[in-house]
Every structure is written in structure tokens, then in C-alpha cells.
mmCIF file of C-alpha atoms in Angstrom:
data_model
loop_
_atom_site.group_PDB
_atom_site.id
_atom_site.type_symbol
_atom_site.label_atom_id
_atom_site.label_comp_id
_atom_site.label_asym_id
_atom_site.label_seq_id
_atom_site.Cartn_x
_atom_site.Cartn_y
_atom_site.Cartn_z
ATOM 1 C CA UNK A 1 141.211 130.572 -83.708
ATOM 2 C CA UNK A 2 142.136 131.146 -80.103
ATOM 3 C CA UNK A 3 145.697 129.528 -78.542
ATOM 4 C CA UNK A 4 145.358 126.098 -76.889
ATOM 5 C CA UNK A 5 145.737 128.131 -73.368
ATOM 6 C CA UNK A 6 143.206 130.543 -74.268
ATOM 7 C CA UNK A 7 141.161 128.001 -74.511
ATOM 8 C CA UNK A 8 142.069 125.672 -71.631
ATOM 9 C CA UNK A 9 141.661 129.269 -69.929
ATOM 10 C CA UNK A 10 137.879 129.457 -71.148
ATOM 11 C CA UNK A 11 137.211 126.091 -70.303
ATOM 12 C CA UNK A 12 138.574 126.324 -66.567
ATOM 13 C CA UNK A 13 136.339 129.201 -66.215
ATOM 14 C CA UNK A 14 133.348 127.074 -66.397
ATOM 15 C CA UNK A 15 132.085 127.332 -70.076
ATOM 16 C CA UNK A 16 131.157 124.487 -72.319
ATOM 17 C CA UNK A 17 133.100 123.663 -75.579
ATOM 18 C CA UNK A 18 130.472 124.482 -77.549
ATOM 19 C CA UNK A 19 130.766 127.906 -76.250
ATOM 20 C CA UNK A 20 133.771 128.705 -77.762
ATOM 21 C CA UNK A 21 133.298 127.065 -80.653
ATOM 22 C CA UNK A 22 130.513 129.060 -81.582
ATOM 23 C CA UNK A 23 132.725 132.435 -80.998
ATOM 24 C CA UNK A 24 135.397 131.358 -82.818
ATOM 25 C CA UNK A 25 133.640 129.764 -85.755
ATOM 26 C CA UNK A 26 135.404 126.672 -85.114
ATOM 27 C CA UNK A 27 133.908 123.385 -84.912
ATOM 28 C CA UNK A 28 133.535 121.964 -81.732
ATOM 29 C CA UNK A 29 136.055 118.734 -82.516
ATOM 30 C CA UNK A 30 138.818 121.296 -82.843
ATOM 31 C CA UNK A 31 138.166 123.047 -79.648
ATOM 32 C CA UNK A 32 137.876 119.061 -78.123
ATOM 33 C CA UNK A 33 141.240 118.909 -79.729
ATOM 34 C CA UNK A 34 142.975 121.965 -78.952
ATOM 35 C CA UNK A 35 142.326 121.191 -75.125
ATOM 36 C CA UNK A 36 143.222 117.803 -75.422
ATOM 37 C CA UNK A 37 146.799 118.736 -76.081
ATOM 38 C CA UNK A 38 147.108 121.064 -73.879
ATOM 39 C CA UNK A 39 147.079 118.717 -71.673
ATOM 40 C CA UNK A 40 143.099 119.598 -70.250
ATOM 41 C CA UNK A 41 141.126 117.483 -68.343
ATOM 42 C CA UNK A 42 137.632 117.541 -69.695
ATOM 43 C CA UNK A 43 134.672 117.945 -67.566
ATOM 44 C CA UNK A 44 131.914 115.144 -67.794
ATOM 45 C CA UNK A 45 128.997 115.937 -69.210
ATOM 46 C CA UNK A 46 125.813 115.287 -66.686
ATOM 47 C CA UNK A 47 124.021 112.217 -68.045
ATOM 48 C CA UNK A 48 126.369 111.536 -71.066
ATOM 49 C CA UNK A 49 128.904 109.054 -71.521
ATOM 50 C CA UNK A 50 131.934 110.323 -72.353
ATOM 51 C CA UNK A 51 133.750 109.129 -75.480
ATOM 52 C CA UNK A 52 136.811 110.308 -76.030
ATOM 53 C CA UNK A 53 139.991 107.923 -76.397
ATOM 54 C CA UNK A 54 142.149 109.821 -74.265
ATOM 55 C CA UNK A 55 141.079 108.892 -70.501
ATOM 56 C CA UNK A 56 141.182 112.253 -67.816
ATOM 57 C CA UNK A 57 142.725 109.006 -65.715
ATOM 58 C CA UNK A 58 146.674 109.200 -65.072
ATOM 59 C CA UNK A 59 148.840 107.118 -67.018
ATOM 60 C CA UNK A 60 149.885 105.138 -64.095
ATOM 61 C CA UNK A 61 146.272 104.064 -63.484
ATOM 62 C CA UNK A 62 146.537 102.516 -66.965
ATOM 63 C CA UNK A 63 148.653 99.470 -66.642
ATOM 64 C CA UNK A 64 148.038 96.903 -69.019
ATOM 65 C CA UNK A 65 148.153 93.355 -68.016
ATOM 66 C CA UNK A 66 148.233 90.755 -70.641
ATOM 67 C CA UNK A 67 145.488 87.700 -70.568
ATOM 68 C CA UNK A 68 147.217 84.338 -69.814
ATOM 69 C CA UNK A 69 147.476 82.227 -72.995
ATOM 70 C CA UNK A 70 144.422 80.375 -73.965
ATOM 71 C CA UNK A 71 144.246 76.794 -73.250
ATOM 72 C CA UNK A 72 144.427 74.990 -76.317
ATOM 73 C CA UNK A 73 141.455 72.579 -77.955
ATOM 74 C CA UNK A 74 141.990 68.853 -76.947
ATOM 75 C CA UNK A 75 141.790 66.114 -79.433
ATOM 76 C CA UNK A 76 138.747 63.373 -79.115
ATOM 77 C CA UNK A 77 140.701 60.736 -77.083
ATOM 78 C CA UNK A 78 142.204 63.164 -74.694
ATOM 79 C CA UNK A 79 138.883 64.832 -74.184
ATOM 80 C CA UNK A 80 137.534 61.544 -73.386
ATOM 81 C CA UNK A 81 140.232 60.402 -70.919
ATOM 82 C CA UNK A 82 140.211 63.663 -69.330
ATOM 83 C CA UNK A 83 136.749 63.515 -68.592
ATOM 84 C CA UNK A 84 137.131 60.433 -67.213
ATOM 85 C CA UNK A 85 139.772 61.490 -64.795
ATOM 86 C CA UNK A 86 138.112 64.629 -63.880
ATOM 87 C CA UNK A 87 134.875 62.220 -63.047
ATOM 88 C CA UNK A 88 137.073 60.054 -60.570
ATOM 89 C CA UNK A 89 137.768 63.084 -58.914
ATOM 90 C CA UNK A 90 134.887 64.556 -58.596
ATOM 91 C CA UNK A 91 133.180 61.347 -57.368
ATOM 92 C CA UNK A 92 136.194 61.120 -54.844
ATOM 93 C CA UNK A 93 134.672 65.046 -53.384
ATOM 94 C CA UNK A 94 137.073 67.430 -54.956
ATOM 95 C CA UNK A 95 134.528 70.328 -56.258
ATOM 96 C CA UNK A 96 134.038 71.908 -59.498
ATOM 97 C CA UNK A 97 136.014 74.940 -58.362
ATOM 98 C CA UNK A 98 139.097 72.361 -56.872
ATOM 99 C CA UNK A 99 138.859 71.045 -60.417
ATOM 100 C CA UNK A 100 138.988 74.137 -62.032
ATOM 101 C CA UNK A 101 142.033 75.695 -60.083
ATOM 102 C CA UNK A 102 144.065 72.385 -60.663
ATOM 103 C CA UNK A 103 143.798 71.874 -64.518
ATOM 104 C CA UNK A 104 143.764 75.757 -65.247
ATOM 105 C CA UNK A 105 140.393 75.563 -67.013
ATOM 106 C CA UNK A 106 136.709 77.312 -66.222
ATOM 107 C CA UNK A 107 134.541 75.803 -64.102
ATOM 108 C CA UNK A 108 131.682 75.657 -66.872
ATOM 109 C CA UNK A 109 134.409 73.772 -68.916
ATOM 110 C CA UNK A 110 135.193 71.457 -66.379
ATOM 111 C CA UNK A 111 131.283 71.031 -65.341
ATOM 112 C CA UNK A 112 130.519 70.272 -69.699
ATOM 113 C CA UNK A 113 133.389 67.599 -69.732
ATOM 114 C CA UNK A 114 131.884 66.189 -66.298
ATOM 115 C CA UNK A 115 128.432 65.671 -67.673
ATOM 116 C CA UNK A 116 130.053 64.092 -70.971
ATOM 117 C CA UNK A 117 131.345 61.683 -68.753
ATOM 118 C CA UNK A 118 128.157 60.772 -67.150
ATOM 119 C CA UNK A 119 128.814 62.069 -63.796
ATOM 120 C CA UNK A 120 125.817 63.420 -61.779
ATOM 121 C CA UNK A 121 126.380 66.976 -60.579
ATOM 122 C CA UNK A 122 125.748 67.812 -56.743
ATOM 123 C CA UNK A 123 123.829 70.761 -55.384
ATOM 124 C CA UNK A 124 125.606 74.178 -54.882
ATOM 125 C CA UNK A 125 126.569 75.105 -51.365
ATOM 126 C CA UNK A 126 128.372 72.276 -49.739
ATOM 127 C CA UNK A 127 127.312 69.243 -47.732
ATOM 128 C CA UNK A 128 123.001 69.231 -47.307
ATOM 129 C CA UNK A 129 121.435 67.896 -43.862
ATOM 130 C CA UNK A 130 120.778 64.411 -43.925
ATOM 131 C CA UNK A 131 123.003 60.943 -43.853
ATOM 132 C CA UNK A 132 126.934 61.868 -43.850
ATOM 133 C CA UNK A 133 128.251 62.102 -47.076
ATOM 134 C CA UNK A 134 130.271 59.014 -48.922
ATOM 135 C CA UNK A 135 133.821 60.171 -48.035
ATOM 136 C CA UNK A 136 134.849 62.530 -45.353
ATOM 137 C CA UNK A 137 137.731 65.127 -45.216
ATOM 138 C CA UNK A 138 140.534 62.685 -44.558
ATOM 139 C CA UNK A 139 139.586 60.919 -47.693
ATOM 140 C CA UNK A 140 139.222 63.586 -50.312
ATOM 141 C CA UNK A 141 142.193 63.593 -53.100
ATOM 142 C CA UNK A 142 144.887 66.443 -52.765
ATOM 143 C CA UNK A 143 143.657 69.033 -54.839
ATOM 144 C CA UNK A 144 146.864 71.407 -56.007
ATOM 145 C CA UNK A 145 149.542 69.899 -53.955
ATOM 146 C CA UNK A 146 152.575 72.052 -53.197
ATOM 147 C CA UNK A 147 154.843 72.344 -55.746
ATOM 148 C CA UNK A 148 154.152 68.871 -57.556
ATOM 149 C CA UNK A 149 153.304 68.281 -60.884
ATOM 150 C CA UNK A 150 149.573 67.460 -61.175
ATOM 151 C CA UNK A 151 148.882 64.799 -63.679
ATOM 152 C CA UNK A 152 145.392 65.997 -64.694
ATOM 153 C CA UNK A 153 146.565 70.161 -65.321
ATOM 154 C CA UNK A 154 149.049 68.192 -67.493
ATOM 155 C CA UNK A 155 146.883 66.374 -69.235
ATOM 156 C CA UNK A 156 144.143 68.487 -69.877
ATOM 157 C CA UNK A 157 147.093 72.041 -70.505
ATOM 158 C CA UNK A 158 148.139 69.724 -73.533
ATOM 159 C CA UNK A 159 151.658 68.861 -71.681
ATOM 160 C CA UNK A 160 151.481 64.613 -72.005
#
């Protein structure tokens, strides 16, 4: 078997791993390998996804960030009361998105506890022509205000 750098050598001039596999009698995994830790970056195949663990990407590109913590399951009764609350609000203008930025929970999640409660959900896209709306800017709740404690992302982030 040829060195690692005879190899990387080979492969920087252009020829396949398989080609020097073949020469060498060596399977083409410990060619793969060989370059691998000699630090190589390996050439994509054309129409092939490539499968190798080690990523020709710099380790700097590979920062890891770590999911927030799941939001935990809410007992019956809270369920129930938050739905309710989240309902008032809703009916009040905030949106689904509002909703969902305040209590720290999807937008699906929020929309499945809103029709629980019985609320009717409004069309996508904002206000539709026709007679004004209910409530207008000046009335709609404070959605994530300042630095406060909201007392719905407490409730329904299991912190009452």
C-alpha cells in the first residue's frame, strides 16, 4: 500500500479513488481512509450524494447550537384555562403569531388550543375590505411588553 501523501498526491492529480485502489489491491474504503487523514478534501462525485461523516466544511463552519428546552405537557385544567386566556386575546386582535411569540409555543399549538376553546379563526393576511374591524390599533392588548412578566408565557411555560 502506497503512503497517505502518495495518495493525497494521486488524488490531487485528478484520479478517482477507485483508481488507486485497483493498483494497489486495496479496497477502495482504505484509500477513502488513508486520504481522510491526511487531511484531503474529497472531490464530489457528479450526481452522487456524498456520505462520508467527515464534512470537506471547516470546523468553524460547524458550530453547534443547542435546541431550547422543550415546553413541557400541561395538565387538563391548565390546558383549559389557558385556552381560555389565549381566546380573550385573540378575540381582543392579538394574532396567532403575537400569541405564539408571547407564550413561547408554535403557532399550530396555539391555533389547536384556540379551536378547543371555541374560538373562530380569521382569514390569513390581515384586515379584508369591508366594515372596519371590532377594535382598532389603540385597543389591541400589549403583546410582549418590555421587560414585564407576561401572565399567559407563565402560565402556559408551566411557571404558576
Amino acid at each position: 500500500m502506497r503512503t497517505s501523501q502518495q495518495l493525497r498526491a494521486l488524488h490531487e492529480q485528478g484520479l478517482s479513488l477507485r483508481e488507486p485502489a485497483a493498483g494497489t489491491g486495496s479496497s477502495y474504503s482504505a484509500v477513502r481512509n488513508h486520504l481522510l487523514d491526511a487531511g484531503t478534501v474529497l472531490r464530489r462525485h457528479a450526481g452522487r450524494r456524498r456520505r462520508s461523516k467527515q464534512s470537506a466544511l471547516p470546523a468553524a463552519m460547524h458550530t453547534v447550537t443547542q435546541a431550547p428546552p422543550r415546553p413541557q405537557r400541561l395538565d387538563p385544567k391548565t390546558r383549559r384555562r389557558a385556552a381560555r386566556e389565549l381566546r380573550r386575546a385573540y378575540e381582543q386582535g392579538a394574532s396567532l403569531k403575537e400569541l405564539s411569540n408571547q407564550s413561547g409555543r408554535s403557532p399550530t399549538w396555539i391555533r389547536t388550543l384556540l379551536l378547543e376553546a371555541g374560538a373562530t379563526i380569521r382569514p390569513r393576511g390581515g384586515p379584508r375590505p369591508g366594515p372596519p374591524p371590532a377594535l382598532n390599533a389603540r385597543q389591541r392588548p400589549q403583546v410582549g411588553s418590555g421587560g414585564q412578566r407576561c401572565p399567559l408565557a407563565d402560565l402556559l411555560l408551566g411557571r404558576i
